[in-house]
Every structure is written in structure tokens, then in C-alpha cells.
Amino acid sequence: MQPIRVLVRGAHGRMGREVVRAVAGAADLRLVAAIDRVGVGEDAGRVAGIGPANVAIRPPEELEAVIRAEDPEVAIDFTKGPEALALFRTAVPLHVSPIVGTTGLSAEALAEARRLCEENGIGGLIAPNFAIGAVLMMKFAQEAARYLGDVEIIELHHERKMDAPSGTAALTAKLIAESRSAERAERPEQLDEAPGSRGSDQHGIPVHSVRLPGLVAHQEVIFGGVGQILTIRHDSIDRTSFMPGVLLAARRIRGHKGLIIGLENLL
Ligand code: NAD
């Protein structure tokens, strides 16, 4: 079997470098192209600290030309928020499957990405969290919410994360809201509440965002019941935690048509 040809977008970033290392270490995948605004002309393998990969980083404006020249089958994107939509617009009509870990895409961007995949009959994935443990955390939280209706989320990330709340927290809240029991504790009307002190409201669930050096990606889902607390916590203590999910997606996405949201829907 020929290895799957992979393009990495955001190859100079923290996640992109991790993806370059992971792809280079997988016998059934081959890095054929790398795109970033930073480090243009540098070897993507050297940037990732693994020695030469013989793939030079090319600038974002050359994405289409790079796809036409290098013929990737999948394009893995860890850039920032709105930038990820440009990948769908360019790559999907050229029959490249996007695998997007970038968070902070708007509902309109998701709708356009979905439309592009459907119109072109191409499989694409947008996953706010590629760590299998985080996927399980969301699944367990959804299950718990059927019995415990009172819940809040604390998400904790490194200080350089640009979006808040995290994509994982927003998705967890959405999944909980879809399955949670109607029973909630009665609450007094809030008085003298400082703005923001109760977090942001995601699908009716308060989400509290912490940004500190030393953190990677962590989340607690806290359920309160009569005389009891249930805490479901996941910690990504290293960016390698995301790589098995990213590689799995690169291997499976070509077997699908249309846009899949969430790694759990590809498993
Ligand atoms: P980073 O800032 O270290 O890297 C982003 C890289 O993208 C930079 O090198 C930047 O120059 C590059 N870039 C920006 N616009 C670009 C474009 N148009 N074309 C090509 N490259 C471009 O950020 P990071 O920590 O690697 O995180 C990247 C994204 O991944 C964030 O949205 C973050 O929330 C998300 N993330 C997702 C998961 C997940 O499991 N889904 C895990 C961790 C981080």
C-alpha cells in the first residue's frame, strides 16, 4: 500500500511541529507539504527537531500551488480560528480531505465547511479535541448529565491560547445540554454579581476559563447533586496526547463523505 500523502498547515506552530514529528514516525503516512506564515523556506523536519524531511515550509498564499504540485490526500490544520476555513475553500474542491484541529470556528464557518464537503463529495473532519481521553470525558459527562442536571465546566489552558472558552468546553456544554435531565436545583436571584464572575454561558452551562503558563489543556466537568459532587477531569499533559487521534483521522477520513464534527464520530 502506498503511504497516505499528508500536507501540514501551521507546520511551524506548537501543534504543527508535533504533527510533523508524528507523521514522520508513521510508516503508512508521508509528509509531502508544509505551510506556515513563519519559517518559510526552512525544512519542516528540522523545525520539528527530527532532522531533514526534505519538505520546505511554504507560505499560505501558495497553498493551492502546493496542493497541485504535491498532490496530498489529507491536509492537517492547526492554525488559528478563521484561518481554517480557507483550507476548506482551497483544498476541498481539489479533492483533499481537511483534518482540522484549529478551534474557534464560527457557526457560519462550520456551515460553509459542511457545504463544501457535501458539494464536492469529500470527507472532512473538524475536531476540537484529538485526545481520546477528552473524547471519553465528553461521553461520560453526557451520560452523567442524564441523572444530574446541575453542572459547570472549568477549562484550563496555557497562557498563549487565543480563544475562550475552549472548543472542547463549548462542545462538552452542547453535548450535555442535549442530554441533561430537566431537574435542577432552585437558585436565589443573584445580587451584586461582578460581571464575568459566573463564567460564560454555553448552552445554558457556565464555563470558566483559566489561562496560565505551565498548563497544556485540561478540563473539569463538575456535577452537583443532593449531598454529592461528581467531577470528571481530563488532563493533556503533553501535546503528544493529541497525536494518536490525528493519525487515526488521517488514516480513516478518506473512507467518508461529508463533514464530521468531533473525533468521536469517526471512531
Ligand atoms: P501556534 O500559534 O503555536 O501555531 C499556529 C501556527 O499556525 C503558527 O505557526 C502560525 O504562523 C500558523 N498560521 C497562522 N495562519 C496560518 C495560515 N493561514 N496558513 C498556514 N499557517 C498559518 O498554535 P498551537 O498551539 O499550535 O494551536 C493551533 C490551534 O490548534 C489553536 O486553534 C488551538 O486551539 C488548536 N488546538 C487544538 C487541539 C485539538 O486537539 N483539536 C489541541 C491543541 C490545540
PDB file of N, CA and C and ligand atoms in Angstrom, residues 9-10 12-16 35-38 60 78-80 83 101-103 127-130 161 163 242, ligand 1:
ATOM      1  N   ARG A   9      -0.636  22.145   7.692  1.00  0.00           N
ATOM      2  CA  ARG A   9      -0.808  23.601   7.647  1.00  0.00           C
ATOM      3  C   ARG A   9      -0.660  24.140   9.072  1.00  0.00           C
ATOM      4  N   GLY A  10       0.228  25.118   9.223  1.00  0.00           N
ATOM      5  CA  GLY A  10       0.592  25.582  10.565  1.00  0.00           C
ATOM      6  C   GLY A  10       1.781  24.783  11.077  1.00  0.00           C
ATOM      7  N   HIS A  12       4.819  25.293  11.514  1.00  0.00           N
ATOM      8  CA  HIS A  12       5.821  25.895  12.404  1.00  0.00           C
ATOM      9  C   HIS A  12       5.276  26.083  13.822  1.00  0.00           C
ATOM     10  N   GLY A  13       3.992  25.863  14.018  1.00  0.00           N
ATOM     11  CA  GLY A  13       3.374  26.098  15.332  1.00  0.00           C
ATOM     12  C   GLY A  13       3.626  24.944  16.297  1.00  0.00           C
ATOM     13  N   ARG A  14       3.157  25.112  17.530  1.00  0.00           N
ATOM     14  CA  ARG A  14       3.386  24.059  18.553  1.00  0.00           C
ATOM     15  C   ARG A  14       2.743  22.743  18.145  1.00  0.00           C
ATOM     16  N   MET A  15       1.480  22.806  17.728  1.00  0.00           N
ATOM     17  CA  MET A  15       0.800  21.567  17.317  1.00  0.00           C
ATOM     18  C   MET A  15       1.325  21.078  15.968  1.00  0.00           C
ATOM     19  N   GLY A  16       1.556  22.008  15.043  1.00  0.00           N
ATOM     20  CA  GLY A  16       2.026  21.626  13.712  1.00  0.00           C
ATOM     21  C   GLY A  16       3.344  20.858  13.779  1.00  0.00           C
ATOM     22  N   ILE A  35       2.939  24.106   5.281  1.00  0.00           N
ATOM     23  CA  ILE A  35       2.572  25.513   5.044  1.00  0.00           C
ATOM     24  C   ILE A  35       2.608  26.256   6.369  1.00  0.00           C
ATOM     25  N   ASP A  36       3.166  27.437   6.361  1.00  0.00           N
ATOM     26  CA  ASP A  36       3.079  28.328   7.536  1.00  0.00           C
ATOM     27  C   ASP A  36       3.485  29.738   7.115  1.00  0.00           C
ATOM     28  N   ARG A  37       3.034  30.719   7.916  1.00  0.00           N
ATOM     29  CA  ARG A  37       3.470  32.101   7.690  1.00  0.00           C
ATOM     30  C   ARG A  37       4.903  32.278   8.153  1.00  0.00           C
ATOM     31  N   VAL A  38       5.303  31.465   9.131  1.00  0.00           N
ATOM     32  CA  VAL A  38       6.610  31.604   9.779  1.00  0.00           C
ATOM     33  C   VAL A  38       7.525  30.481   9.289  1.00  0.00           C
ATOM     34  N   PRO A  60       1.285  30.668   3.161  1.00  0.00           N
ATOM     35  CA  PRO A  60      -0.139  30.385   2.981  1.00  0.00           C
ATOM     36  C   PRO A  60      -0.653  30.701   1.572  1.00  0.00           C
ATOM     37  N   PHE A  78      -3.569  23.005  12.007  1.00  0.00           N
ATOM     38  CA  PHE A  78      -3.558  23.587  13.357  1.00  0.00           C
ATOM     39  C   PHE A  78      -3.046  25.011  13.203  1.00  0.00           C
ATOM     40  N   THR A  79      -3.957  25.931  12.822  1.00  0.00           N
ATOM     41  CA  THR A  79      -3.550  27.325  12.610  1.00  0.00           C
ATOM     42  C   THR A  79      -4.250  28.187  13.654  1.00  0.00           C
ATOM     43  N   LYS A  80      -5.119  29.085  13.230  1.00  0.00           N
ATOM     44  CA  LYS A  80      -5.926  29.802  14.222  1.00  0.00           C
ATOM     45  C   LYS A  80      -7.283  30.172  13.653  1.00  0.00           C
ATOM     46  N   GLU A  83      -8.755  31.186  10.069  1.00  0.00           N
ATOM     47  CA  GLU A  83      -7.828  30.734   9.020  1.00  0.00           C
ATOM     48  C   GLU A  83      -8.193  29.349   8.485  1.00  0.00           C
ATOM     49  N   GLY A 101      -7.861  20.725  13.510  1.00  0.00           N
ATOM     50  CA  GLY A 101      -7.854  20.770  14.972  1.00  0.00           C
ATOM     51  C   GLY A 101      -7.992  22.183  15.478  1.00  0.00           C
ATOM     52  N   THR A 102      -7.860  23.135  14.574  1.00  0.00           N
ATOM     53  CA  THR A 102      -7.965  24.548  14.946  1.00  0.00           C
ATOM     54  C   THR A 102      -9.319  24.806  15.591  1.00  0.00           C
ATOM     55  N   THR A 103      -9.321  25.535  16.692  1.00  0.00           N
ATOM     56  CA  THR A 103     -10.577  25.817  17.387  1.00  0.00           C
ATOM     57  C   THR A 103     -10.996  27.269  17.139  1.00  0.00           C
ATOM     58  N   ALA A 127     -12.250  18.603  14.643  1.00  0.00           N
ATOM     59  CA  ALA A 127     -12.306  18.025  15.995  1.00  0.00           C
ATOM     60  C   ALA A 127     -11.683  19.001  16.992  1.00  0.00           C
ATOM     61  N   PRO A 128     -12.487  19.510  17.913  1.00  0.00           N
ATOM     62  CA  PRO A 128     -11.914  20.447  18.887  1.00  0.00           C
ATOM     63  C   PRO A 128     -10.956  19.780  19.861  1.00  0.00           C
ATOM     64  N   ASN A 129     -10.992  18.439  19.921  1.00  0.00           N
ATOM     65  CA  ASN A 129     -10.028  17.753  20.796  1.00  0.00           C
ATOM     66  C   ASN A 129      -9.698  16.373  20.229  1.00  0.00           C
ATOM     67  N   PHE A 130      -8.419  16.152  19.951  1.00  0.00           N
ATOM     68  CA  PHE A 130      -7.988  14.876  19.361  1.00  0.00           C
ATOM     69  C   PHE A 130      -7.521  13.879  20.418  1.00  0.00           C
ATOM     70  N   LYS A 161      -3.062  30.498  24.517  1.00  0.00           N
ATOM     71  CA  LYS A 161      -4.289  30.119  23.787  1.00  0.00           C
ATOM     72  C   LYS A 161      -5.092  31.384  23.496  1.00  0.00           C
ATOM     73  N   ASP A 163      -8.330  31.661  21.945  1.00  0.00           N
ATOM     74  CA  ASP A 163      -9.788  31.677  22.017  1.00  0.00           C
ATOM     75  C   ASP A 163     -10.273  31.199  23.386  1.00  0.00           C
ATOM     76  N   PHE A 242      -2.490  14.345  21.647  1.00  0.00           N
ATOM     77  CA  PHE A 242      -3.423  14.550  20.534  1.00  0.00           C
ATOM     78  C   PHE A 242      -3.072  13.711  19.308  1.00  0.00           C
TER      79      PHE A 242
HETATM   80  P1  NAD B   1       0.538  28.154  17.427  1.00  0.00           P
HETATM   81  O1  NAD B   1       0.285  29.635  17.463  1.00  0.00           O
HETATM   82  O2  NAD B   1       1.739  27.606  18.115  1.00  0.00           O
HETATM   83  O3  NAD B   1       0.613  27.683  15.901  1.00  0.00           O
HETATM   84  C1  NAD B   1      -0.229  28.149  14.883  1.00  0.00           C
HETATM   85  C2  NAD B   1       0.599  28.219  13.610  1.00  0.00           C
HETATM   86  O4  NAD B   1      -0.250  28.491  12.501  1.00  0.00           O
HETATM   87  C3  NAD B   1       1.663  29.343  13.634  1.00  0.00           C
HETATM   88  O5  NAD B   1       2.931  28.826  13.300  1.00  0.00           O
HETATM   89  C4  NAD B   1       1.132  30.334  12.597  1.00  0.00           C
HETATM   90  O6  NAD B   1       2.201  31.034  11.938  1.00  0.00           O
HETATM   91  C5  NAD B   1       0.412  29.392  11.643  1.00  0.00           C
HETATM   92  N1  NAD B   1      -0.576  30.021  10.769  1.00  0.00           N
HETATM   93  C6  NAD B   1      -1.463  31.020  11.055  1.00  0.00           C
HETATM   94  N2  NAD B   1      -2.210  31.285   9.979  1.00  0.00           N
HETATM   95  C7  NAD B   1      -1.806  30.421   9.004  1.00  0.00           C
HETATM   96  C8  NAD B   1      -2.224  30.193   7.650  1.00  0.00           C
HETATM   97  N3  NAD B   1      -3.203  30.896   7.089  1.00  0.00           N
HETATM   98  N4  NAD B   1      -1.594  29.220   6.935  1.00  0.00           N
HETATM   99  C9  NAD B   1      -0.610  28.494   7.483  1.00  0.00           C
HETATM  100  N5  NAD B   1      -0.169  28.663   8.752  1.00  0.00           N
HETATM  101  C10 NAD B   1      -0.774  29.636   9.491  1.00  0.00           C
HETATM  102  O7  NAD B   1      -0.797  27.488  17.980  1.00  0.00           O
HETATM  103  P2  NAD B   1      -0.994  25.979  18.511  1.00  0.00           P
HETATM  104  O8  NAD B   1      -0.812  25.941  19.984  1.00  0.00           O
HETATM  105  O9  NAD B   1      -0.222  25.052  17.647  1.00  0.00           O
HETATM  106  O10 NAD B   1      -2.565  25.797  18.278  1.00  0.00           O
HETATM  107  C11 NAD B   1      -3.113  25.893  16.968  1.00  0.00           C
HETATM  108  C12 NAD B   1      -4.615  25.656  17.021  1.00  0.00           C
HETATM  109  O11 NAD B   1      -4.860  24.294  17.423  1.00  0.00           O
HETATM  110  C13 NAD B   1      -5.383  26.524  18.029  1.00  0.00           C
HETATM  111  O12 NAD B   1      -6.625  26.882  17.461  1.00  0.00           O
HETATM  112  C14 NAD B   1      -5.607  25.590  19.220  1.00  0.00           C
HETATM  113  O13 NAD B   1      -6.734  25.944  19.978  1.00  0.00           O
HETATM  114  C15 NAD B   1      -5.807  24.289  18.498  1.00  0.00           C
HETATM  115  N6  NAD B   1      -5.572  23.060  19.275  1.00  0.00           N
HETATM  116  C16 NAD B   1      -6.411  22.025  19.010  1.00  0.00           C
HETATM  117  C17 NAD B   1      -6.220  20.802  19.626  1.00  0.00           C
HETATM  118  C18 NAD B   1      -7.136  19.669  19.270  1.00  0.00           C
HETATM  119  O14 NAD B   1      -6.995  18.561  19.823  1.00  0.00           O
HETATM  120  N7  NAD B   1      -8.081  19.876  18.353  1.00  0.00           N
HETATM  121  C19 NAD B   1      -5.174  20.630  20.523  1.00  0.00           C
HETATM  122  C20 NAD B   1      -4.329  21.698  20.780  1.00  0.00           C
HETATM  123  C21 NAD B   1      -4.524  22.915  20.124  1.00  0.00           C
END
